[in-house]
PDB file of C-alpha atoms in Angstrom:
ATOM      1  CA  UNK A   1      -3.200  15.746 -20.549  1.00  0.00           C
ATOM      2  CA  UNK A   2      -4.101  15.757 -16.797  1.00  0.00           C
ATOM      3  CA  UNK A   3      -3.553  11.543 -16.843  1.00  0.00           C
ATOM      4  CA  UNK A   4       0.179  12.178 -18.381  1.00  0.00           C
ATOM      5  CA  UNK A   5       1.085  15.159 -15.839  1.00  0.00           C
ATOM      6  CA  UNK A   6      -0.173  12.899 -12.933  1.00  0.00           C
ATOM      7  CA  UNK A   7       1.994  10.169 -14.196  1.00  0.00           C
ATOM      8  CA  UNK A   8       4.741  12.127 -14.682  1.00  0.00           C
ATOM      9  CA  UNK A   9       3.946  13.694 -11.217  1.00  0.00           C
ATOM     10  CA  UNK A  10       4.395  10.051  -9.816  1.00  0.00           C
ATOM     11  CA  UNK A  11       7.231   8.752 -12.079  1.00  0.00           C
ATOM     12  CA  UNK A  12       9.964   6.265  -9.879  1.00  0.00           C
ATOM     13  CA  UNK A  13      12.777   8.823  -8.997  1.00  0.00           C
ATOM     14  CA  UNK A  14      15.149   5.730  -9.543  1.00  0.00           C
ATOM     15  CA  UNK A  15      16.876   3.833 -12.314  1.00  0.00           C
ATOM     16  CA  UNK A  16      14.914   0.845 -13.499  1.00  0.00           C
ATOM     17  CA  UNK A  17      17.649  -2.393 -13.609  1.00  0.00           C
ATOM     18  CA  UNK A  18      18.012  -3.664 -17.145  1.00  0.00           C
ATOM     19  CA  UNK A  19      20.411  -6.960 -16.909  1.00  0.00           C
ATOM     20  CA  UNK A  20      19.680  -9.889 -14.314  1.00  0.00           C
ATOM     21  CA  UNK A  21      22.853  -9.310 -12.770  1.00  0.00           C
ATOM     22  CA  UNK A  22      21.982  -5.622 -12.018  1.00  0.00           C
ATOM     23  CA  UNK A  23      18.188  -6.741 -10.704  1.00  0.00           C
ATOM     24  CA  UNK A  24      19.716  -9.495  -8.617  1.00  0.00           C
ATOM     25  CA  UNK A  25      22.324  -6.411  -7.161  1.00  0.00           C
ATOM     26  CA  UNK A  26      19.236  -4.175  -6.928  1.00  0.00           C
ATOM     27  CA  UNK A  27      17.178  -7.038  -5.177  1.00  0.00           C
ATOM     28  CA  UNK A  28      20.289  -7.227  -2.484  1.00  0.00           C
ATOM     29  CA  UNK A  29      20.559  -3.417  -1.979  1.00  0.00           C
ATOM     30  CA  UNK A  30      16.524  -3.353  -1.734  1.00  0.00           C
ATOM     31  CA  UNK A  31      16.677  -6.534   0.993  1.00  0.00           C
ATOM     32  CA  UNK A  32      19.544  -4.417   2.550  1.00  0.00           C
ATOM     33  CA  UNK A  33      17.487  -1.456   3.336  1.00  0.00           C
ATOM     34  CA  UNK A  34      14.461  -3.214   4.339  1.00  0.00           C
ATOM     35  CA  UNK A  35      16.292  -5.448   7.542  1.00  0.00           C
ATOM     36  CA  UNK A  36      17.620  -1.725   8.590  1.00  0.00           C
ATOM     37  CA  UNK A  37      14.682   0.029   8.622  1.00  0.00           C
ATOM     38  CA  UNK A  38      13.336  -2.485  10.307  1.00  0.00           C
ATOM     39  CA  UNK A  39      16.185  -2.110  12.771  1.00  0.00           C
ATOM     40  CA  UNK A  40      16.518   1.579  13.369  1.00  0.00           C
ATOM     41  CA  UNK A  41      13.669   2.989  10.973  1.00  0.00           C
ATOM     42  CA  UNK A  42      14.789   4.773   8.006  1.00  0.00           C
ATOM     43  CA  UNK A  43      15.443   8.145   8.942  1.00  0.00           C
ATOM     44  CA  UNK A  44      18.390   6.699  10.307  1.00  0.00           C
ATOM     45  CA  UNK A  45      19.233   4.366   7.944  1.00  0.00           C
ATOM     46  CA  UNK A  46      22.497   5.607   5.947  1.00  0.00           C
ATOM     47  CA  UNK A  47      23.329   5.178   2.489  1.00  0.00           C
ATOM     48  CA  UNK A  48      27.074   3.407   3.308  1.00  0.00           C
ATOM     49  CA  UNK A  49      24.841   1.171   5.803  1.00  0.00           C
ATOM     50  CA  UNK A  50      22.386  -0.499   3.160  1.00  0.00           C
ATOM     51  CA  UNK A  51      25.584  -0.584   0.637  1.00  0.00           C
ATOM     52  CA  UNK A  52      27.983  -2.678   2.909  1.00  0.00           C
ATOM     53  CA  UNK A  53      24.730  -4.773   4.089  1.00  0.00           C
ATOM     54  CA  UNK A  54      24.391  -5.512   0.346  1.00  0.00           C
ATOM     55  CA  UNK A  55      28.262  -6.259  -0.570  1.00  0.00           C
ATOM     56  CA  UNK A  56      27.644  -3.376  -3.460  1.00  0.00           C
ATOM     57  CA  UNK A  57      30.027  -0.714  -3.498  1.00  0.00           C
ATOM     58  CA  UNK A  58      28.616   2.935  -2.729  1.00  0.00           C
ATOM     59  CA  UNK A  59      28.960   4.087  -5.999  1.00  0.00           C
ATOM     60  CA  UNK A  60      26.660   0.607  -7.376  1.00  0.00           C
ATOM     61  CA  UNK A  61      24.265   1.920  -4.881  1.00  0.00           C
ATOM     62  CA  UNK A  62      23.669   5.791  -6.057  1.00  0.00           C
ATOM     63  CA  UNK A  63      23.387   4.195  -9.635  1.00  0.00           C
ATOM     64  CA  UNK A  64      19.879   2.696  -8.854  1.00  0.00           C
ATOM     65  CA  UNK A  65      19.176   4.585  -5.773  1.00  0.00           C
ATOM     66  CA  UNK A  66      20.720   8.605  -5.650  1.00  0.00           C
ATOM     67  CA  UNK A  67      18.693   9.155  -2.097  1.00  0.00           C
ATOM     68  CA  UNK A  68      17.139   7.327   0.622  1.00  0.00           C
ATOM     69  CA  UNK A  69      13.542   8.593  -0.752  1.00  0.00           C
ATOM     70  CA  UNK A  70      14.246   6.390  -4.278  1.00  0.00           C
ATOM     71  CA  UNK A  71      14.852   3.074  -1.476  1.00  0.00           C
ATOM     72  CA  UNK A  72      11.651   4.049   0.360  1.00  0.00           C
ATOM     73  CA  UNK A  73       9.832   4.768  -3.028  1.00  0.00           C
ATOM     74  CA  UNK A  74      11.081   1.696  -4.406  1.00  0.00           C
ATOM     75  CA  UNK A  75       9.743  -0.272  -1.095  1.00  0.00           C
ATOM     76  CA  UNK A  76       6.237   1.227  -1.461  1.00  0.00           C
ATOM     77  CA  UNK A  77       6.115   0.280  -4.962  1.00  0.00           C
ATOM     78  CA  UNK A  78       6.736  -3.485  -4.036  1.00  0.00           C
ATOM     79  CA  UNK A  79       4.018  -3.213  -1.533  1.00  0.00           C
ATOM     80  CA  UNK A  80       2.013  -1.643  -3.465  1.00  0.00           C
ATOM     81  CA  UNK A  81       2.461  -4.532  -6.261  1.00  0.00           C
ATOM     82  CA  UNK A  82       1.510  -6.875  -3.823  1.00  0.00           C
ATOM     83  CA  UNK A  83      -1.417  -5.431  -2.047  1.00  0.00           C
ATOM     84  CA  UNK A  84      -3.184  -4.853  -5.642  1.00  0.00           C
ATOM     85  CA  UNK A  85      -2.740  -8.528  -6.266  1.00  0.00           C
ATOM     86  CA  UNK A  86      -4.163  -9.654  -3.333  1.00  0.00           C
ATOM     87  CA  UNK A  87      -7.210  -7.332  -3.397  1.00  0.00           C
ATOM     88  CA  UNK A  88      -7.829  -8.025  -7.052  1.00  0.00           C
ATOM     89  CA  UNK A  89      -7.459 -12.001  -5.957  1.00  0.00           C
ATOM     90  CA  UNK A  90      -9.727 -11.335  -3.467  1.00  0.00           C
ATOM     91  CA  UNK A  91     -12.362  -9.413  -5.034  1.00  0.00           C
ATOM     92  CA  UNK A  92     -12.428 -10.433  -8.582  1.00  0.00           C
ATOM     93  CA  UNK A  93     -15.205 -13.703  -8.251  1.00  0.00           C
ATOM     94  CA  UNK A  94     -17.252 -11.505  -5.680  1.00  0.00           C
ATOM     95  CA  UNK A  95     -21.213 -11.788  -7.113  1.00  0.00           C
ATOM     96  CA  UNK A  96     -23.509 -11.392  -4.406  1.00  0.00           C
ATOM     97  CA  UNK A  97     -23.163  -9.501  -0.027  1.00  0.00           C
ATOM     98  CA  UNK A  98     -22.088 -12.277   1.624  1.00  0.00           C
ATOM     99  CA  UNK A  99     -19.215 -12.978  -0.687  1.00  0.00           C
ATOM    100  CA  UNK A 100     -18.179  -9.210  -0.406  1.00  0.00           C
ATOM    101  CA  UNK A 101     -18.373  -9.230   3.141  1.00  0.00           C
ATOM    102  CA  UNK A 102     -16.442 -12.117   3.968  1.00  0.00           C
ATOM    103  CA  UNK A 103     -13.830 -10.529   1.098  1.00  0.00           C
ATOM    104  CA  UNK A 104     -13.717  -7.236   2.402  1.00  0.00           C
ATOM    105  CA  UNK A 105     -13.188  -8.521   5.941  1.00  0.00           C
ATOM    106  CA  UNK A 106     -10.634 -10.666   5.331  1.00  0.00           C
ATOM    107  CA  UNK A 107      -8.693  -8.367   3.412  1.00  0.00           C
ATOM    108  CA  UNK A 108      -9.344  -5.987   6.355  1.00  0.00           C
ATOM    109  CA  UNK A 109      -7.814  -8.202   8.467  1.00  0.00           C
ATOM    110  CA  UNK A 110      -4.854  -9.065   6.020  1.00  0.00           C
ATOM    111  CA  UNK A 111      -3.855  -5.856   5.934  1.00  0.00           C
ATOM    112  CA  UNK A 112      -4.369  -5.392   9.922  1.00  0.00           C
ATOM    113  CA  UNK A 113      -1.726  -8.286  10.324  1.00  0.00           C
ATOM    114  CA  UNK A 114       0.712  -7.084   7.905  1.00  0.00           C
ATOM    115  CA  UNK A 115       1.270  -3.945   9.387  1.00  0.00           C
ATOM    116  CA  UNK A 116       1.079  -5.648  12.996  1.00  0.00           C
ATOM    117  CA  UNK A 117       4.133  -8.150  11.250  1.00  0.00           C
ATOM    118  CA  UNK A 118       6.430  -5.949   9.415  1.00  0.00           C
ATOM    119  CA  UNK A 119       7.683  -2.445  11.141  1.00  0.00           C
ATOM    120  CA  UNK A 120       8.637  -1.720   7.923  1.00  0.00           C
ATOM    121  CA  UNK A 121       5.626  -1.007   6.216  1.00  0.00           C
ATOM    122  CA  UNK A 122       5.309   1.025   9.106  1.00  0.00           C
ATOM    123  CA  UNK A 123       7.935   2.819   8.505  1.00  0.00           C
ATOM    124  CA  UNK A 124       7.405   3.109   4.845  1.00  0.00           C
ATOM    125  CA  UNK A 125       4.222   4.480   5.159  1.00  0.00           C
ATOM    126  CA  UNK A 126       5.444   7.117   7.879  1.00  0.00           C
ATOM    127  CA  UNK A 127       7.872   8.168   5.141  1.00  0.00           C
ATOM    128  CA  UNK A 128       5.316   8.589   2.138  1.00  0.00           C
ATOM    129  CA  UNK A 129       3.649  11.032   4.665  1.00  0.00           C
ATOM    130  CA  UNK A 130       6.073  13.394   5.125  1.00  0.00           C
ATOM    131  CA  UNK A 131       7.337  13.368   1.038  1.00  0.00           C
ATOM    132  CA  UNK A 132       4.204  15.395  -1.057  1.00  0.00           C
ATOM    133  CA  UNK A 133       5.423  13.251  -4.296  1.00  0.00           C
ATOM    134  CA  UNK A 134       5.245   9.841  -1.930  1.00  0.00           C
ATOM    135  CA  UNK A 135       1.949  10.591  -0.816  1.00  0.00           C
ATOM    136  CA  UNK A 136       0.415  10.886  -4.590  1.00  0.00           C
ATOM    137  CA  UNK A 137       2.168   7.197  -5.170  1.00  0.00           C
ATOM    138  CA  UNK A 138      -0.121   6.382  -2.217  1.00  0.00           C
ATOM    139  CA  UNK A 139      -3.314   7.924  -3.389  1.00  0.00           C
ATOM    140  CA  UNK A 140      -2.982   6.571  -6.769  1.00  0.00           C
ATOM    141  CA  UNK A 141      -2.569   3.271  -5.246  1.00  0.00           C
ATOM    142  CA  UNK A 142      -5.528   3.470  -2.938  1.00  0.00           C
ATOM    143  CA  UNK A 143      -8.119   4.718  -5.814  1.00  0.00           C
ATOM    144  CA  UNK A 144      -6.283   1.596  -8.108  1.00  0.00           C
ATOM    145  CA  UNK A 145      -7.493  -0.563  -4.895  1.00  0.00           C
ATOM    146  CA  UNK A 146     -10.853   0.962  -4.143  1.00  0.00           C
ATOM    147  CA  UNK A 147     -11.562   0.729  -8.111  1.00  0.00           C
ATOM    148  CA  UNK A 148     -11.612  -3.058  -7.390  1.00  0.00           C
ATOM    149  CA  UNK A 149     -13.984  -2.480  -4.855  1.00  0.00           C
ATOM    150  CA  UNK A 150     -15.950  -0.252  -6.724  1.00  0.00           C
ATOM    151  CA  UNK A 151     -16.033  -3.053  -9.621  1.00  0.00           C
ATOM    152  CA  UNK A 152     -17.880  -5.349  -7.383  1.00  0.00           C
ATOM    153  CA  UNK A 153     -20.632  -2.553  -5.914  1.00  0.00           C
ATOM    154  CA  UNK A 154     -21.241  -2.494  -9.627  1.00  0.00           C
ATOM    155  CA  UNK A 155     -21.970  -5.517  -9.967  1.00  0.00           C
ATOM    156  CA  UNK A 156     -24.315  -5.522  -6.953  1.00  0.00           C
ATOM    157  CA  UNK A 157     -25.774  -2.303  -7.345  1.00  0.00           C
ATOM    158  CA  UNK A 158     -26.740  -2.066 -10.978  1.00  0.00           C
ATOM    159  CA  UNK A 159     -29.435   0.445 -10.772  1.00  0.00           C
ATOM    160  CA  UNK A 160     -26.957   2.862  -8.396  1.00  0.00           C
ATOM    161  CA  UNK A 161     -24.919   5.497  -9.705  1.00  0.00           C
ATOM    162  CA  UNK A 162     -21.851   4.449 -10.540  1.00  0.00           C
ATOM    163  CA  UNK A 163     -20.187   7.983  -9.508  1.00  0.00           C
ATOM    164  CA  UNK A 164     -21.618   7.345  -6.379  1.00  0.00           C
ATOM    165  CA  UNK A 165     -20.308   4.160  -6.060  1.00  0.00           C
ATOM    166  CA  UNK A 166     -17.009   5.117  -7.009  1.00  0.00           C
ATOM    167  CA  UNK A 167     -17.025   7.827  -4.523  1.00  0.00           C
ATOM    168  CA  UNK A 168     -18.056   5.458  -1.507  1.00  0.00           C
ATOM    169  CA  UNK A 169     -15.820   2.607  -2.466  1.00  0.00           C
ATOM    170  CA  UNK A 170     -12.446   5.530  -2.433  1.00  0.00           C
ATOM    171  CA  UNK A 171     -13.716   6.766   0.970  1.00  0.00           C
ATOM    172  CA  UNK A 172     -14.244   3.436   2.487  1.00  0.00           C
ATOM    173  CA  UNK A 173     -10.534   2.336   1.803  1.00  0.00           C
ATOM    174  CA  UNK A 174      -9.386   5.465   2.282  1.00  0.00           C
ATOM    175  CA  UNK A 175     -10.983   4.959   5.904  1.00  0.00           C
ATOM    176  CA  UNK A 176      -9.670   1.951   6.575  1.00  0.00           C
ATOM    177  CA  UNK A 177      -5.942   2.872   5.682  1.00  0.00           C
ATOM    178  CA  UNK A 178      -6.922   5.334   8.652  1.00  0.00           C
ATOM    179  CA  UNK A 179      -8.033   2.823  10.949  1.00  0.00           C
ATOM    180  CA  UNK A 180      -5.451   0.299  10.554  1.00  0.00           C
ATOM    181  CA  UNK A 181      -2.603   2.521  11.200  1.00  0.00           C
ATOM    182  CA  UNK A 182      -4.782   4.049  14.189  1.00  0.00           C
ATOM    183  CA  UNK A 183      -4.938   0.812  15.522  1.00  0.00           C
ATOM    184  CA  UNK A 184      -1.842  -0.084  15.135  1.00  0.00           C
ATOM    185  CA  UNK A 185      -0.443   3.089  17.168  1.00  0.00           C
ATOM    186  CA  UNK A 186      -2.317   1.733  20.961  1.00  0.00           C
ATOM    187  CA  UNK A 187      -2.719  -1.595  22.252  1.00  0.00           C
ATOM    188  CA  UNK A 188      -3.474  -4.633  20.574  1.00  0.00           C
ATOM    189  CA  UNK A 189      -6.986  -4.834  22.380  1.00  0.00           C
ATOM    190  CA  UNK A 190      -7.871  -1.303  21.673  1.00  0.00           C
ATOM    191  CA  UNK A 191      -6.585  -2.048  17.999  1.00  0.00           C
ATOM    192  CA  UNK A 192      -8.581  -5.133  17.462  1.00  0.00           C
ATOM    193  CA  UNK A 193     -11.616  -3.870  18.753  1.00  0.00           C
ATOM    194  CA  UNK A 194     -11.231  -0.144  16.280  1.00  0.00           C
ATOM    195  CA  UNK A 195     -10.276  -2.718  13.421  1.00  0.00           C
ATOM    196  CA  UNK A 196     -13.764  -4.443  14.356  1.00  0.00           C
ATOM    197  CA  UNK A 197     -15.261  -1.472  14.200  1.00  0.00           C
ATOM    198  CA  UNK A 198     -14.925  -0.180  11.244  1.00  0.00           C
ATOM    199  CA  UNK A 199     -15.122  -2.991   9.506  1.00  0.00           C
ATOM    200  CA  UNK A 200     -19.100  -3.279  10.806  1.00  0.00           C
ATOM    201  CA  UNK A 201     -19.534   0.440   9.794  1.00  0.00           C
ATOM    202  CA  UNK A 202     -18.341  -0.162   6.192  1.00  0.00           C
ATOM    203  CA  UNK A 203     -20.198  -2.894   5.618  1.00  0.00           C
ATOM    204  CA  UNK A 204     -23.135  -1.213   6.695  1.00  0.00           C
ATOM    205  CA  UNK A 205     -22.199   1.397   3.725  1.00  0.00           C
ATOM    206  CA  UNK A 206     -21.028  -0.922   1.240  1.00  0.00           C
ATOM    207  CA  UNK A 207     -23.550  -3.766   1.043  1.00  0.00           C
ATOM    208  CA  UNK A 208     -27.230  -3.458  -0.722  1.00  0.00           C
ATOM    209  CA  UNK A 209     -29.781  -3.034   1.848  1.00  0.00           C
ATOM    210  CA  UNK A 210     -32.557  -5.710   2.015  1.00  0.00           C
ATOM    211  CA  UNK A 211     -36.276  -5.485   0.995  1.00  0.00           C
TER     212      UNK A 211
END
């Protein structure tokens, strides 16, 4: 019961394309939206804006999207897609520390670079922030990713508790969200060197101590 209402909670506030035709027009409108808010950020991104962009009449555009929070939703979605693919890529073969740690790092610094790369994610994520329904999309999505994590203590730690484990693999990502966008709000030296940081720190908590 708690699972469906916490679906439900989260459900896309947009209508899911059914023909090619309409997923290739929703693909343009979605394109559209993303090279403005990269331009001028979405709060002042307009509806008519990402509409003309896409050659789709106003009216095509309200059909999939009825607000700018459905486009921003519909971004993070993608993203979020993507990110799970790469960290399940990533951590899936994982057996033994060294493997996580050069996996965790390098995702670390994926996601560092990505954010660095595209002002929209940037933008996307300040805009889950301020939207309570946005923000549960982005907590489900960062206990689906620290699951994968969690998967691979497992494997390391047999003899741990696995609640436990689950616990410190959600806090560690949950951290790390933290740091990246903290480093990406100063300089790029300051931002390297937090990124750095924290990445020591949760490998300290995340791989098996020797002896």
């Amino acid at each position: 019961m708690e699972d469906t209402a916490a679906n439900e909670q989260i459900a896309s506030p947009r209508k899911a394309p059914s023909q090619q035709r309409s997923r290739e027009r929703v693909e343009r409108m979605l394109a559209a939206a993303s090279a403005l808010i990269a331009e001028q950020g979405s709060d002042a991104m307009r509806m008519g804006e990402v509409a003309e962009r896409a050659g789709v009449s106003i009216g095509s555009l309200y059909q999939f999207f009825p607000d700018k929070r459905a486009i921003v939703w519909a971004l993070a979605e993608r993203y979020t897609v993507e990110s799970q693919a790469c960290i399940s890529e990533a951590l899936k073969d994982v057996t033994d520390a060294e493997g996580l740690g050069r996996a965790f790092s390098e995702l670390v610094d994926i996601y560092y670079g990505l954010f660095l790369a595209e002002p929209v994610m940037r933008d996307i994520w300040s805009g889950t922030q301020a939207d309570k329904t946005l923000r549960q999309l982005e907590l489900a999505d960062s206990r689906a990713n620290a699951e994968f994590l969690s998967a691979v203590l497992r494997r390391l730690k047999p003899d741990a508790d696995a609640e436990a484990l689950e616990t410190t693999a959600f806090l560690v990502w949950q951290m790390g969200e933290a740091a990246v966008r903290l480093a990406i709000s100063v300089d790029r030296q300051e931002g390297d060197r937090l990124v750095a940081a924290y990445k020591r720190m949760a490998l300290r908590e995340l791989l098996p101590e020797e002896g």
